[in-house]
PDB file of C-alpha atoms in Angstrom:
ATOM      1  CA  MET R  14      21.615 -67.980 -35.787  1.00  0.00           C
ATOM      2  CA  ILE R  15      18.802 -68.882 -33.409  1.00  0.00           C
ATOM      3  CA  ASN R  16      18.450 -72.372 -34.975  1.00  0.00           C
ATOM      4  CA  LEU R  17      22.150 -73.004 -34.442  1.00  0.00           C
ATOM      5  CA  LEU R  18      21.917 -71.955 -30.806  1.00  0.00           C
ATOM      6  CA  LEU R  19      18.886 -74.204 -30.246  1.00  0.00           C
ATOM      7  CA  ALA R  20      20.724 -77.114 -31.832  1.00  0.00           C
ATOM      8  CA  SER R  21      23.649 -76.424 -29.525  1.00  0.00           C
ATOM      9  CA  LEU R  22      21.264 -76.443 -26.573  1.00  0.00           C
ATOM     10  CA  LEU R  23      19.775 -79.827 -27.594  1.00  0.00           C
ATOM     11  CA  PHE R  24      22.890 -81.730 -28.667  1.00  0.00           C
ATOM     12  CA  CYS R  25      25.613 -80.175 -26.556  1.00  0.00           C
ATOM     13  CA  ARG R  26      23.478 -79.710 -23.455  1.00  0.00           C
ATOM     14  CA  THR R  27      24.313 -76.004 -23.277  1.00  0.00           C
ATOM     15  CA  SER R  28      22.555 -74.253 -20.417  1.00  0.00           C
ATOM     16  CA  VAL R  29      19.843 -71.716 -21.128  1.00  0.00           C
ATOM     17  CA  SER R  30      21.900 -69.002 -19.424  1.00  0.00           C
ATOM     18  CA  ASP R  31      24.792 -69.636 -21.829  1.00  0.00           C
ATOM     19  CA  VAL R  32      22.462 -69.344 -24.808  1.00  0.00           C
ATOM     20  CA  LEU R  33      21.035 -66.084 -23.474  1.00  0.00           C
ATOM     21  CA  VAL R  34      24.553 -64.715 -23.061  1.00  0.00           C
ATOM     22  CA  LEU R  35      25.370 -65.639 -26.630  1.00  0.00           C
ATOM     23  CA  LEU R  36      22.193 -63.937 -27.816  1.00  0.00           C
ATOM     24  CA  LEU R  37      22.580 -60.787 -25.756  1.00  0.00           C
ATOM     25  CA  PHE R  38      26.343 -60.219 -25.939  1.00  0.00           C
ATOM     26  CA  PRO R  39      26.455 -58.754 -29.491  1.00  0.00           C
ATOM     27  CA  GLY R  40      23.696 -56.306 -28.618  1.00  0.00           C
ATOM     28  CA  ILE R  41      25.403 -55.253 -25.384  1.00  0.00           C
ATOM     29  CA  PHE R  42      28.672 -54.744 -27.252  1.00  0.00           C
ATOM     30  CA  VAL R  43      27.002 -52.556 -29.883  1.00  0.00           C
ATOM     31  CA  TRP R  44      25.239 -50.436 -27.259  1.00  0.00           C
ATOM     32  CA  ALA R  45      28.522 -50.006 -25.368  1.00  0.00           C
ATOM     33  CA  ILE R  46      30.181 -48.658 -28.521  1.00  0.00           C
ATOM     34  CA  ILE R  47      27.257 -46.300 -29.117  1.00  0.00           C
ATOM     35  CA  ALA R  48      27.472 -45.063 -25.509  1.00  0.00           C
ATOM     36  CA  VAL R  49      31.213 -44.348 -25.867  1.00  0.00           C
ATOM     37  CA  ILE R  50      30.647 -42.426 -29.112  1.00  0.00           C
ATOM     38  CA  ILE R  51      27.828 -40.372 -27.576  1.00  0.00           C
ATOM     39  CA  TYR R  52      29.961 -39.569 -24.511  1.00  0.00           C
ATOM     40  CA  TYR R  53      32.860 -38.471 -26.734  1.00  0.00           C
ATOM     41  CA  PHE R  54      30.771 -35.983 -28.719  1.00  0.00           C
ATOM     42  CA  VAL R  55      28.900 -34.694 -25.644  1.00  0.00           C
ATOM     43  CA  ASP R  56      32.175 -34.139 -23.785  1.00  0.00           C
ATOM     44  CA  ARG R  57      33.694 -32.465 -26.834  1.00  0.00           C
ATOM     45  CA  ALA R  58      30.717 -30.118 -27.142  1.00  0.00           C
ATOM     46  CA  ARG R  59      30.866 -29.332 -23.420  1.00  0.00           C
ATOM     47  CA  ARG R  60      34.589 -28.473 -23.571  1.00  0.00           C
ATOM     48  CA  SER R  61      34.038 -26.363 -26.680  1.00  0.00           C
ATOM     49  CA  LYS R  62      31.262 -24.435 -24.925  1.00  0.00           C
ATOM     50  CA  ARG R  63      33.464 -23.787 -21.882  1.00  0.00           C
ATOM     51  CA  ARG R  64      36.251 -22.564 -24.168  1.00  0.00           C
ATOM     52  CA  ARG R  65      33.887 -20.141 -25.958  1.00  0.00           C
ATOM     53  CA  GLN R  66      32.584 -18.814 -22.651  1.00  0.00           C
ATOM     54  CA  ARG R  67      36.121 -18.312 -21.351  1.00  0.00           C
ATOM     55  CA  ASP R  68      37.133 -16.486 -24.536  1.00  0.00           C
ATOM     56  CA  GLN R  69      34.077 -14.237 -24.317  1.00  0.00           C
ATOM     57  CA  LEU R  70      34.899 -13.336 -20.704  1.00  0.00           C
ATOM     58  CA  ASN R  71      38.539 -12.658 -21.577  1.00  0.00           C
ATOM     59  CA  ASN R  72      37.509 -10.450 -24.480  1.00  0.00           C
ATOM     60  CA  GLN R  73      35.110  -8.538 -22.253  1.00  0.00           C
ATOM     61  CA  ASP R  74      37.828  -8.074 -19.620  1.00  0.00           C
ATOM     62  CA  TYR R  75      40.211  -6.898 -22.327  1.00  0.00           C
ATOM     63  CA  LEU R  76      37.760  -4.299 -23.649  1.00  0.00           C
ATOM     64  CA  GLU R  77      37.192  -2.956 -20.125  1.00  0.00           C
ATOM     65  CA  TRP R  78      40.940  -2.894 -19.439  1.00  0.00           C
ATOM     66  CA  ARG R  79      41.615  -1.154 -22.758  1.00  0.00           C
ATOM     67  CA  SER R  80      38.939   1.447 -22.036  1.00  0.00           C
ATOM     68  CA  ASN R  81      40.501   2.237 -18.638  1.00  0.00           C
ATOM     69  CA  VAL R  82      43.951   2.620 -20.198  1.00  0.00           C
ATOM     70  CA  GLU R  83      42.581   4.974 -22.843  1.00  0.00           C
ATOM     71  CA  ASP R  84      40.766   7.042 -20.189  1.00  0.00           C
ATOM     72  CA  THR R  85      43.800   7.397 -17.923  1.00  0.00           C
ATOM     73  CA  GLY R  86      46.405   7.495 -20.681  1.00  0.00           C
ATOM     74  CA  GLU R  87      48.758   5.153 -18.832  1.00  0.00           C
ATOM     75  CA  LEU R  88      49.242   1.604 -17.598  1.00  0.00           C
ATOM     76  CA  ALA R  89      48.197   0.979 -14.015  1.00  0.00           C
ATOM     77  CA  PRO R  90      50.658  -1.044 -11.873  1.00  0.00           C
ATOM     78  CA  VAL R  91      49.254  -4.099 -10.082  1.00  0.00           C
ATOM     79  CA  PRO R  92      50.543  -5.812  -6.922  1.00  0.00           C
ATOM     80  CA  CYS R  93      52.566  -8.979  -7.462  1.00  0.00           C
ATOM     81  CA  SER R  94      54.775 -11.401  -5.520  1.00  0.00           C
ATOM     82  CA  LEU R  95      57.598 -11.127  -8.042  1.00  0.00           C
ATOM     83  CA  LEU R  96      60.795  -9.564  -6.693  1.00  0.00           C
ATOM     84  CA  LEU R  97      61.097  -6.403  -8.765  1.00  0.00           C
ATOM     85  CA  LYS R  98      64.248  -4.458  -9.455  1.00  0.00           C
ATOM     86  CA  LYS R  99      64.601  -0.745  -8.839  1.00  0.00           C
ATOM     87  CA  GLY R 100      62.397   1.175 -11.258  1.00  0.00           C
ATOM     88  CA  GLU R 101      60.528  -1.981 -12.362  1.00  0.00           C
ATOM     89  CA  GLU R 102      56.718  -2.082 -12.220  1.00  0.00           C
ATOM     90  CA  CYS R 103      54.347  -4.982 -12.767  1.00  0.00           C
ATOM     91  CA  PHE R 104      51.299  -4.422 -14.980  1.00  0.00           C
ATOM     92  CA  SER R 105      49.795  -7.895 -15.320  1.00  0.00           C
ATOM     93  CA  VAL R 106      49.643 -11.123 -13.299  1.00  0.00           C
ATOM     94  CA  SER R 107      48.030 -14.311 -14.626  1.00  0.00           C
ATOM     95  CA  GLN R 108      47.564 -17.472 -12.582  1.00  0.00           C
ATOM     96  CA  GLY R 109      47.284 -21.045 -13.881  1.00  0.00           C
ATOM     97  CA  VAL R 110      49.174 -20.355 -17.111  1.00  0.00           C
ATOM     98  CA  THR R 111      50.646 -23.230 -19.135  1.00  0.00           C
ATOM     99  CA  LEU R 112      53.928 -22.788 -21.008  1.00  0.00           C
ATOM    100  CA  LEU R 113      54.148 -24.596 -24.348  1.00  0.00           C
ATOM    101  CA  GLU R 114      57.216 -24.955 -26.547  1.00  0.00           C
ATOM    102  CA  VAL R 115      57.937 -26.730 -29.794  1.00  0.00           C
ATOM    103  CA  ARG R 116      59.476 -30.168 -29.445  1.00  0.00           C
ATOM    104  CA  GLU R 117      60.557 -32.547 -32.176  1.00  0.00           C
ATOM    105  CA  VAL R 118      58.724 -35.881 -32.170  1.00  0.00           C
ATOM    106  CA  ARG R 119      60.280 -38.696 -34.173  1.00  0.00           C
ATOM    107  CA  HIS R 120      58.353 -41.661 -35.601  1.00  0.00           C
ATOM    108  CA  THR R 121      60.055 -44.807 -36.875  1.00  0.00           C
ATOM    109  CA  SER R 122      58.370 -47.365 -39.144  1.00  0.00           C
ATOM    110  CA  PHE R 123      59.717 -50.753 -40.192  1.00  0.00           C
ATOM    111  CA  LEU R 124      59.232 -52.529 -43.536  1.00  0.00           C
ATOM    112  CA  PHE R 125      59.930 -56.208 -44.120  1.00  0.00           C
ATOM    113  CA  GLY R 126      59.830 -58.339 -47.257  1.00  0.00           C
ATOM    114  CA  SER R 127      61.155 -61.557 -48.773  1.00  0.00           C
ATOM    115  CA  VAL R 128      62.128 -62.743 -52.249  1.00  0.00           C
ATOM    116  CA  PRO R 129      62.076 -66.431 -53.300  1.00  0.00           C
ATOM    117  CA  VAL R 130      65.379 -67.883 -54.540  1.00  0.00           C
ATOM    118  CA  SER R 131      64.704 -69.997 -57.655  1.00  0.00           C
ATOM    119  CA  ASP R 132      65.164 -73.774 -57.440  1.00  0.00           C
ATOM    120  CA  THR R 133      66.140 -73.708 -53.772  1.00  0.00           C
ATOM    121  CA  GLY R 134      62.869 -73.470 -51.860  1.00  0.00           C
ATOM    122  CA  PHE R 135      64.319 -70.675 -49.739  1.00  0.00           C
ATOM    123  CA  ASN R 136      63.297 -67.047 -49.360  1.00  0.00           C
ATOM    124  CA  LEU R 137      65.705 -64.232 -48.751  1.00  0.00           C
ATOM    125  CA  GLY R 138      64.189 -61.684 -46.404  1.00  0.00           C
ATOM    126  CA  GLY R 139      65.143 -58.190 -45.550  1.00  0.00           C
ATOM    127  CA  GLY R 140      63.859 -55.161 -43.837  1.00  0.00           C
ATOM    128  CA  GLY R 141      64.455 -51.507 -43.383  1.00  0.00           C
ATOM    129  CA  ALA R 142      63.423 -48.648 -41.173  1.00  0.00           C
ATOM    130  CA  THR R 143      62.357 -45.151 -42.066  1.00  0.00           C
ATOM    131  CA  SER R 144      62.302 -42.300 -39.595  1.00  0.00           C
ATOM    132  CA  THR R 145      60.319 -39.094 -39.818  1.00  0.00           C
ATOM    133  CA  SER R 146      60.093 -36.166 -37.448  1.00  0.00           C
ATOM    134  CA  MET R 147      57.636 -33.360 -36.868  1.00  0.00           C
ATOM    135  CA  ASP R 148      57.402 -30.377 -34.556  1.00  0.00           C
ATOM    136  CA  VAL R 149      54.563 -30.299 -32.020  1.00  0.00           C
ATOM    137  CA  TRP R 150      53.596 -27.948 -29.210  1.00  0.00           C
ATOM    138  CA  LYS R 151      54.249 -29.638 -25.858  1.00  0.00           C
ATOM    139  CA  PRO R 152      53.230 -28.418 -22.366  1.00  0.00           C
ATOM    140  CA  ILE R 153      56.387 -27.682 -20.379  1.00  0.00           C
ATOM    141  CA  ALA R 154      55.219 -26.220 -17.079  1.00  0.00           C
ATOM    142  CA  LYS R 155      52.332 -24.501 -15.327  1.00  0.00           C
ATOM    143  CA  GLY R 156      52.513 -21.407 -13.164  1.00  0.00           C
ATOM    144  CA  GLU R 157      52.193 -17.605 -13.063  1.00  0.00           C
ATOM    145  CA  LEU R 158      52.896 -15.134 -15.852  1.00  0.00           C
ATOM    146  CA  TYR R 159      54.080 -11.619 -14.986  1.00  0.00           C
ATOM    147  CA  VAL R 160      54.430  -8.662 -17.337  1.00  0.00           C
ATOM    148  CA  THR R 161      56.534  -5.750 -16.154  1.00  0.00           C
ATOM    149  CA  ASN R 162      58.003  -2.738 -17.884  1.00  0.00           C
ATOM    150  CA  ARG R 163      61.219  -4.711 -18.338  1.00  0.00           C
ATOM    151  CA  GLN R 164      60.310  -8.334 -18.868  1.00  0.00           C
ATOM    152  CA  VAL R 165      57.767 -11.079 -19.365  1.00  0.00           C
ATOM    153  CA  TYR R 166      58.483 -13.556 -16.593  1.00  0.00           C
ATOM    154  CA  PHE R 167      57.010 -17.043 -16.222  1.00  0.00           C
ATOM    155  CA  ASN R 168      57.361 -18.780 -12.860  1.00  0.00           C
ATOM    156  CA  GLY R 169      56.430 -22.420 -13.434  1.00  0.00           C
ATOM    157  CA  ASP R 170      56.260 -25.519 -11.298  1.00  0.00           C
ATOM    158  CA  LYS R 171      59.007 -27.171 -13.379  1.00  0.00           C
ATOM    159  CA  GLN R 172      60.709 -24.406 -15.343  1.00  0.00           C
ATOM    160  CA  THR R 173      60.905 -20.631 -15.517  1.00  0.00           C
ATOM    161  CA  ARG R 174      61.278 -18.251 -18.441  1.00  0.00           C
ATOM    162  CA  GLN R 175      62.583 -14.686 -18.450  1.00  0.00           C
ATOM    163  CA  ILE R 176      62.002 -12.669 -21.615  1.00  0.00           C
ATOM    164  CA  PRO R 177      63.369  -9.109 -21.680  1.00  0.00           C
ATOM    165  CA  ILE R 178      60.962  -6.723 -23.381  1.00  0.00           C
ATOM    166  CA  SER R 179      63.826  -5.388 -25.495  1.00  0.00           C
ATOM    167  CA  LYS R 180      64.474  -8.888 -26.908  1.00  0.00           C
ATOM    168  CA  ILE R 181      60.918  -9.572 -28.073  1.00  0.00           C
ATOM    169  CA  VAL R 182      60.752  -9.545 -31.877  1.00  0.00           C
ATOM    170  CA  LYS R 183      57.169 -10.749 -32.353  1.00  0.00           C
ATOM    171  CA  ILE R 184      54.074 -11.183 -30.206  1.00  0.00           C
ATOM    172  CA  GLU R 185      50.714 -12.569 -31.282  1.00  0.00           C
ATOM    173  CA  ALA R 186      47.634 -12.863 -29.112  1.00  0.00           C
ATOM    174  CA  GLY R 187      44.425 -14.815 -28.856  1.00  0.00           C
ATOM    175  CA  TYR R 188      41.633 -14.467 -26.337  1.00  0.00           C
ATOM    176  CA  SER R 189      43.241 -16.925 -23.917  1.00  0.00           C
ATOM    177  CA  ALA R 190      46.849 -17.281 -25.070  1.00  0.00           C
ATOM    178  CA  VAL R 191      49.838 -15.326 -26.308  1.00  0.00           C
ATOM    179  CA  GLU R 192      52.738 -16.412 -28.522  1.00  0.00           C
ATOM    180  CA  ILE R 193      56.108 -14.726 -28.042  1.00  0.00           C
ATOM    181  CA  SER R 194      59.218 -14.883 -30.198  1.00  0.00           C
ATOM    182  CA  ALA R 195      62.412 -13.432 -28.726  1.00  0.00           C
ATOM    183  CA  GLU R 196      66.051 -13.184 -29.695  1.00  0.00           C
ATOM    184  CA  ALA R 197      68.163 -16.242 -28.757  1.00  0.00           C
ATOM    185  CA  GLN R 198      65.116 -18.046 -27.334  1.00  0.00           C
ATOM    186  CA  LYS R 199      62.663 -20.637 -28.578  1.00  0.00           C
ATOM    187  CA  LYS R 200      59.194 -19.542 -29.593  1.00  0.00           C
ATOM    188  CA  MET R 201      56.856 -19.810 -26.606  1.00  0.00           C
ATOM    189  CA  VAL R 202      53.102 -19.958 -26.092  1.00  0.00           C
ATOM    190  CA  PHE R 203      51.530 -19.031 -22.771  1.00  0.00           C
ATOM    191  CA  ARG R 204      48.052 -20.528 -22.547  1.00  0.00           C
ATOM    192  CA  GLY R 205      45.527 -19.536 -19.901  1.00  0.00           C
ATOM    193  CA  CYS R 206      46.170 -15.787 -19.795  1.00  0.00           C
ATOM    194  CA  ASN R 207      44.428 -12.838 -21.414  1.00  0.00           C
ATOM    195  CA  GLY R 208      46.637 -12.761 -24.475  1.00  0.00           C
ATOM    196  CA  GLN R 209      45.318  -9.424 -25.765  1.00  0.00           C
ATOM    197  CA  VAL R 210      46.182  -7.671 -22.501  1.00  0.00           C
ATOM    198  CA  VAL R 211      49.696  -9.132 -22.464  1.00  0.00           C
ATOM    199  CA  ARG R 212      50.247  -8.138 -26.097  1.00  0.00           C
ATOM    200  CA  ASP R 213      49.039  -4.575 -25.630  1.00  0.00           C
ATOM    201  CA  ILE R 214      51.152  -4.036 -22.514  1.00  0.00           C
ATOM    202  CA  VAL R 215      54.292  -5.188 -24.310  1.00  0.00           C
ATOM    203  CA  GLN R 216      53.524  -3.056 -27.361  1.00  0.00           C
ATOM    204  CA  MET R 217      52.828   0.041 -25.231  1.00  0.00           C
ATOM    205  CA  ILE R 218      56.092  -0.397 -23.334  1.00  0.00           C
ATOM    206  CA  VAL R 219      58.057  -0.808 -26.558  1.00  0.00           C
ATOM    207  CA  HIS R 220      56.310   2.239 -28.050  1.00  0.00           C
ATOM    208  CA  ASN R 221      57.113   4.366 -24.986  1.00  0.00           C
ATOM    209  CA  GLU R 222      60.758   3.306 -25.082  1.00  0.00           C
ATOM    210  CA  ASP R 223      60.991   4.362 -28.735  1.00  0.00           C
TER     211      ASP R 223
END
């Protein structure tokens, strides 16, 4: 490699700076790739650490909240900006919550081919397309999540959702999210709230109504 570059310098009158660029460019390119890979894994580890810390804090808050409920024997109403109906009380308010819903994503792929026609020198070509679809969770809106004794209400920047407690058929919780399935509504995930608190409030309300 070096001999070729020196020959180029002698016979093609290539400047020394051009030769140095040719020598250094592959190394710079490799180091740039290494830097990108290192940044990716460092950033991934940092985000994972923040997520674990957030989950630990949410779990600690949940345990404290649960202990207070067990000591008092009832849910404590909290102030909220939601316009409540007569007899309705709010028990949880979460800010910065993201609503996610399942959306169908379709992928289309194209296939082409040709077959020679004997004794003509021509090829007959053809093609076809295949389409596949899959369901993925997509962010819909971001806003506040309220839990009252009558409903789970999401007030988002783009869309709102109102889920009557009586219509909820299934609720599953994580440290920082809750998934709700309700009659005549799509399955929803609310990310960025204390999912265990939301779940327990809904279950307590349903239990008291029974």
